[in-house]
Short mmCIF file of N, CA, C and O in Angstrom, two decimals:
data_model
loop_
_atom_site.label_atom_id
_atom_site.label_comp_id
_atom_site.label_asym_id
_atom_site.label_seq_id
_atom_site.Cartn_x
_atom_site.Cartn_y
_atom_site.Cartn_z
N UNK A 1 85.97 80.50 97.74
CA UNK A 1 85.25 81.46 98.57
C UNK A 1 84.48 82.42 97.67
O UNK A 1 85.03 82.96 96.72
N UNK A 2 83.22 82.62 97.99
CA UNK A 2 82.37 83.56 97.27
C UNK A 2 82.72 84.97 97.74
O UNK A 2 82.85 85.23 98.94
N UNK A 3 82.86 85.87 96.78
CA UNK A 3 83.10 87.28 97.09
C UNK A 3 81.92 88.10 96.60
O UNK A 3 81.42 87.87 95.50
N UNK A 4 81.48 89.04 97.43
CA UNK A 4 80.41 89.95 97.04
C UNK A 4 80.94 91.36 97.22
O UNK A 4 81.28 91.78 98.33
N UNK A 5 81.03 92.09 96.11
CA UNK A 5 81.48 93.48 96.13
C UNK A 5 80.24 94.36 96.27
O UNK A 5 79.31 94.26 95.47
N UNK A 6 80.24 95.20 97.28
CA UNK A 6 79.09 96.05 97.60
C UNK A 6 79.55 97.49 97.79
O UNK A 6 80.75 97.78 97.75
N UNK A 7 78.58 98.39 98.00
CA UNK A 7 78.90 99.75 98.39
C UNK A 7 77.84 100.24 99.36
O UNK A 7 76.74 99.67 99.43
N UNK A 8 78.15 101.28 100.08
CA UNK A 8 77.23 101.85 101.05
C UNK A 8 75.94 102.32 100.36
O UNK A 8 75.98 102.88 99.27
N UNK A 9 74.81 102.08 101.01
CA UNK A 9 73.53 102.58 100.54
C UNK A 9 72.96 101.89 99.31
O UNK A 9 72.07 102.42 98.66
N UNK A 10 73.41 100.69 99.01
CA UNK A 10 72.97 99.97 97.81
C UNK A 10 71.91 98.93 98.19
O UNK A 10 72.24 97.93 98.84
N UNK A 11 70.64 99.14 97.79
CA UNK A 11 69.59 98.18 98.16
C UNK A 11 69.82 96.78 97.57
O UNK A 11 69.55 95.78 98.23
N UNK A 12 70.29 96.71 96.33
CA UNK A 12 70.53 95.40 95.72
C UNK A 12 71.67 94.67 96.44
O UNK A 12 71.65 93.44 96.55
N UNK A 13 72.64 95.42 96.90
CA UNK A 13 73.75 94.82 97.68
C UNK A 13 73.20 94.20 98.96
O UNK A 13 73.54 93.07 99.32
N UNK A 14 72.35 94.95 99.64
CA UNK A 14 71.75 94.47 100.88
C UNK A 14 70.92 93.21 100.64
O UNK A 14 71.01 92.23 101.39
N UNK A 15 70.11 93.21 99.56
CA UNK A 15 69.28 92.04 99.26
C UNK A 15 70.16 90.83 98.95
O UNK A 15 69.84 89.71 99.37
N UNK A 16 71.25 91.03 98.23
CA UNK A 16 72.14 89.92 97.87
C UNK A 16 72.80 89.34 99.11
O UNK A 16 72.79 88.12 99.31
N UNK A 17 73.35 90.19 99.96
CA UNK A 17 74.03 89.68 101.14
C UNK A 17 73.03 89.04 102.11
O UNK A 17 73.33 88.00 102.70
N UNK A 18 71.84 89.61 102.25
CA UNK A 18 70.84 89.02 103.13
C UNK A 18 70.38 87.66 102.62
O UNK A 18 70.15 86.74 103.41
N UNK A 19 70.26 87.51 101.30
CA UNK A 19 69.90 86.21 100.72
C UNK A 19 70.93 85.17 101.10
O UNK A 19 70.57 84.07 101.54
N UNK A 20 72.19 85.49 100.95
CA UNK A 20 73.25 84.53 101.28
C UNK A 20 73.28 84.22 102.77
O UNK A 20 73.44 83.07 103.17
N UNK A 21 73.10 85.23 103.59
CA UNK A 21 73.09 85.02 105.05
C UNK A 21 71.92 84.11 105.44
O UNK A 21 72.09 83.16 106.21
N UNK A 22 70.71 84.40 104.91
CA UNK A 22 69.54 83.59 105.23
C UNK A 22 69.70 82.13 104.83
O UNK A 22 69.13 81.25 105.46
N UNK A 23 70.49 81.89 103.79
CA UNK A 23 70.68 80.52 103.32
C UNK A 23 72.00 79.91 103.81
O UNK A 23 72.43 78.89 103.31
N UNK A 24 72.62 80.57 104.77
CA UNK A 24 73.82 80.05 105.44
C UNK A 24 74.98 79.79 104.48
O UNK A 24 75.69 78.78 104.61
N UNK A 25 75.14 80.68 103.51
CA UNK A 25 76.24 80.58 102.56
C UNK A 25 77.35 81.53 103.03
O UNK A 25 77.10 82.73 103.21
N UNK A 26 78.53 80.98 103.22
CA UNK A 26 79.66 81.82 103.64
C UNK A 26 80.17 82.62 102.45
O UNK A 26 80.28 82.10 101.34
N UNK A 27 80.47 83.89 102.70
CA UNK A 27 80.98 84.75 101.65
C UNK A 27 81.82 85.85 102.26
O UNK A 27 81.73 86.14 103.45
N UNK A 28 82.64 86.45 101.42
CA UNK A 28 83.46 87.59 101.82
C UNK A 28 82.82 88.83 101.23
O UNK A 28 82.66 88.94 100.01
N UNK A 29 82.42 89.76 102.09
CA UNK A 29 81.82 91.01 101.64
C UNK A 29 82.92 92.06 101.53
O UNK A 29 83.58 92.37 102.51
N UNK A 30 83.10 92.60 100.32
CA UNK A 30 84.11 93.62 100.09
C UNK A 30 83.38 94.90 99.72
O UNK A 30 82.78 95.00 98.64
N UNK A 31 83.42 95.87 100.61
CA UNK A 31 82.74 97.14 100.40
C UNK A 31 83.68 98.08 99.64
O UNK A 31 84.71 98.50 100.16
N UNK A 32 83.32 98.40 98.38
CA UNK A 32 84.20 99.25 97.57
C UNK A 32 84.17 100.70 98.02
O UNK A 32 85.06 101.47 97.66
N UNK A 33 83.18 101.09 98.83
CA UNK A 33 83.18 102.44 99.41
C UNK A 33 84.32 102.56 100.42
O UNK A 33 84.93 103.62 100.55
N UNK A 34 84.58 101.47 101.14
CA UNK A 34 85.64 101.46 102.14
C UNK A 34 86.97 100.97 101.58
O UNK A 34 88.02 101.19 102.18
N UNK A 35 86.93 100.27 100.45
CA UNK A 35 88.13 99.71 99.80
C UNK A 35 88.15 100.11 98.33
O UNK A 35 87.94 99.29 97.44
N UNK A 36 88.40 101.40 98.05
CA UNK A 36 88.29 101.89 96.67
C UNK A 36 89.29 101.27 95.70
O UNK A 36 89.08 101.34 94.49
N UNK A 37 90.31 100.61 96.19
CA UNK A 37 91.28 99.97 95.29
C UNK A 37 90.63 98.89 94.45
O UNK A 37 91.10 98.57 93.36
N UNK A 38 89.52 98.32 94.91
CA UNK A 38 88.82 97.28 94.14
C UNK A 38 87.96 97.88 93.02
O UNK A 38 87.70 97.22 92.02
N UNK A 39 87.49 99.10 93.22
CA UNK A 39 86.57 99.71 92.26
C UNK A 39 87.16 99.80 90.86
O UNK A 39 86.50 99.46 89.88
N UNK A 40 88.40 100.23 90.74
CA UNK A 40 89.00 100.38 89.42
C UNK A 40 89.18 99.03 88.73
O UNK A 40 88.91 98.90 87.54
N UNK A 41 89.61 98.02 89.46
CA UNK A 41 89.79 96.70 88.83
C UNK A 41 88.45 96.13 88.36
O UNK A 41 88.39 95.47 87.32
N UNK A 42 87.37 96.41 89.08
CA UNK A 42 86.05 95.95 88.65
C UNK A 42 85.59 96.71 87.41
O UNK A 42 85.03 96.13 86.49
N UNK A 43 85.87 98.02 87.37
CA UNK A 43 85.54 98.80 86.16
C UNK A 43 86.34 98.30 84.97
O UNK A 43 85.83 98.22 83.85
N UNK A 44 87.60 97.94 85.20
CA UNK A 44 88.45 97.41 84.12
C UNK A 44 87.88 96.11 83.55
O UNK A 44 88.10 95.80 82.38
N UNK A 45 87.15 95.36 84.38
CA UNK A 45 86.53 94.11 83.93
C UNK A 45 85.19 94.37 83.25
O UNK A 45 84.54 93.44 82.79
N UNK A 46 84.77 95.63 83.20
CA UNK A 46 83.53 95.98 82.52
C UNK A 46 82.33 96.20 83.42
O UNK A 46 81.23 96.50 82.93
N UNK A 47 82.48 96.03 84.71
CA UNK A 47 81.36 96.22 85.62
C UNK A 47 81.13 97.70 85.85
O UNK A 47 82.07 98.47 86.00
N UNK A 48 79.84 98.08 85.90
CA UNK A 48 79.48 99.48 86.13
C UNK A 48 78.62 99.67 87.37
O UNK A 48 78.35 100.79 87.76
N UNK A 49 78.17 98.55 87.96
CA UNK A 49 77.32 98.66 89.14
C UNK A 49 77.55 97.47 90.06
O UNK A 49 78.05 96.44 89.64
N UNK A 50 77.18 97.66 91.31
CA UNK A 50 77.27 96.60 92.31
C UNK A 50 75.86 96.18 92.68
O UNK A 50 74.91 96.91 92.38
N UNK A 51 75.65 95.07 93.30
CA UNK A 51 76.65 94.14 93.78
C UNK A 51 77.27 93.33 92.64
O UNK A 51 76.64 93.14 91.60
N UNK A 52 78.47 92.89 92.87
CA UNK A 52 79.13 91.96 91.96
C UNK A 52 79.43 90.72 92.78
O UNK A 52 80.06 90.80 93.83
N UNK A 53 78.95 89.58 92.29
CA UNK A 53 79.14 88.30 92.97
C UNK A 53 80.13 87.49 92.16
O UNK A 53 79.97 87.33 90.95
N UNK A 54 81.15 86.99 92.84
CA UNK A 54 82.18 86.19 92.18
C UNK A 54 82.24 84.84 92.90
O UNK A 54 82.49 84.78 94.11
N UNK A 55 81.97 83.77 92.14
CA UNK A 55 82.09 82.41 92.68
C UNK A 55 83.18 81.70 91.90
O UNK A 55 83.73 82.26 90.95
N UNK A 56 83.45 80.46 92.25
CA UNK A 56 84.46 79.72 91.50
C UNK A 56 83.98 79.34 90.11
O UNK A 56 84.78 79.02 89.24
N UNK A 57 82.67 79.42 89.87
CA UNK A 57 82.10 79.02 88.59
C UNK A 57 81.68 80.17 87.69
O UNK A 57 81.64 80.03 86.48
N UNK A 58 81.31 81.30 88.29
CA UNK A 58 80.76 82.41 87.50
C UNK A 58 80.86 83.70 88.28
O UNK A 58 81.19 83.71 89.47
N UNK A 59 80.54 84.79 87.58
CA UNK A 59 80.42 86.08 88.24
C UNK A 59 79.37 86.90 87.51
O UNK A 59 79.12 86.71 86.32
N UNK A 60 78.72 87.79 88.25
CA UNK A 60 77.67 88.63 87.69
C UNK A 60 77.48 89.86 88.55
O UNK A 60 77.98 89.94 89.67
N UNK A 61 76.72 90.81 88.03
CA UNK A 61 76.37 91.99 88.81
C UNK A 61 74.86 92.06 88.96
O UNK A 61 74.10 91.51 88.16
N UNK A 62 74.43 92.74 90.01
CA UNK A 62 73.02 92.92 90.28
C UNK A 62 72.48 91.84 91.21
O UNK A 62 73.12 90.84 91.48
N UNK A 63 71.27 92.09 91.72
CA UNK A 63 70.59 91.12 92.56
C UNK A 63 69.94 90.10 91.64
O UNK A 63 69.01 90.41 90.90
N UNK A 64 70.44 88.88 91.65
CA UNK A 64 70.00 87.82 90.74
C UNK A 64 69.56 86.60 91.55
O UNK A 64 70.35 85.69 91.80
N UNK A 65 68.30 86.57 92.00
CA UNK A 65 67.83 85.44 92.80
C UNK A 65 68.02 84.09 92.11
O UNK A 65 68.32 83.09 92.78
N UNK A 66 67.88 84.04 90.79
CA UNK A 66 68.06 82.78 90.07
C UNK A 66 69.48 82.25 90.24
O UNK A 66 69.69 81.07 90.53
N UNK A 67 70.45 83.11 90.09
CA UNK A 67 71.84 82.68 90.25
C UNK A 67 72.19 82.43 91.71
O UNK A 67 72.97 81.53 92.03
N UNK A 68 71.62 83.22 92.60
CA UNK A 68 71.88 83.01 94.03
C UNK A 68 71.32 81.66 94.48
O UNK A 68 71.94 80.95 95.27
N UNK A 69 70.16 81.27 93.96
CA UNK A 69 69.59 79.96 94.29
C UNK A 69 70.51 78.84 93.82
O UNK A 69 70.66 77.83 94.51
N UNK A 70 71.13 79.02 92.66
CA UNK A 70 72.09 78.01 92.17
C UNK A 70 73.30 77.93 93.09
O UNK A 70 73.81 76.84 93.36
N UNK A 71 73.75 79.07 93.61
CA UNK A 71 74.87 79.08 94.55
C UNK A 71 74.49 78.33 95.82
O UNK A 71 75.26 77.52 96.33
N UNK A 72 73.28 78.58 96.32
CA UNK A 72 72.80 77.90 97.52
C UNK A 72 72.74 76.40 97.27
O UNK A 72 73.18 75.60 98.09
N UNK A 73 72.23 76.00 96.13
CA UNK A 73 72.12 74.59 95.79
C UNK A 73 73.50 73.93 95.75
O UNK A 73 73.69 72.84 96.31
N UNK A 74 74.47 74.58 95.10
CA UNK A 74 75.83 74.03 95.05
C UNK A 74 76.43 73.96 96.45
O UNK A 74 77.12 72.99 96.79
N UNK A 75 76.17 74.96 97.26
CA UNK A 75 76.71 75.00 98.62
C UNK A 75 76.13 73.84 99.44
O UNK A 75 76.85 73.20 100.20
N UNK A 76 74.86 73.54 99.27
CA UNK A 76 74.24 72.44 100.01
C UNK A 76 74.80 71.10 99.55
O UNK A 76 74.95 70.19 100.35
N UNK A 77 75.11 70.98 98.27
CA UNK A 77 75.69 69.74 97.75
C UNK A 77 77.06 69.49 98.38
O UNK A 77 77.40 68.37 98.71
N UNK A 78 77.83 70.54 98.56
CA UNK A 78 79.17 70.42 99.15
C UNK A 78 79.07 69.97 100.60
O UNK A 78 79.89 69.19 101.08
N UNK A 79 78.04 70.42 101.29
CA UNK A 79 77.88 70.10 102.72
C UNK A 79 77.40 68.67 102.94
O UNK A 79 77.50 68.16 104.05
N UNK A 80 76.88 68.02 101.92
CA UNK A 80 76.37 66.66 102.09
C UNK A 80 77.46 65.63 102.09
O UNK A 80 78.50 65.73 101.65
#
């Protein structure tokens, strides 16, 4: 399951989640503004900003269309 860590008022978070929604990719959205227990563990991993996308193959922060396209491509392969 893909996890996307977001926070309130984050434009890059909105763009990331909308990209996944538009491409019919299922994901779990975890809002660290509403679930602050996740924020410290993400900081411990070295992350300083959201969105943070975690897949079974990789993880990254920021709005990354190149990596999101790869996620969409892998997701379509699984559905075939």
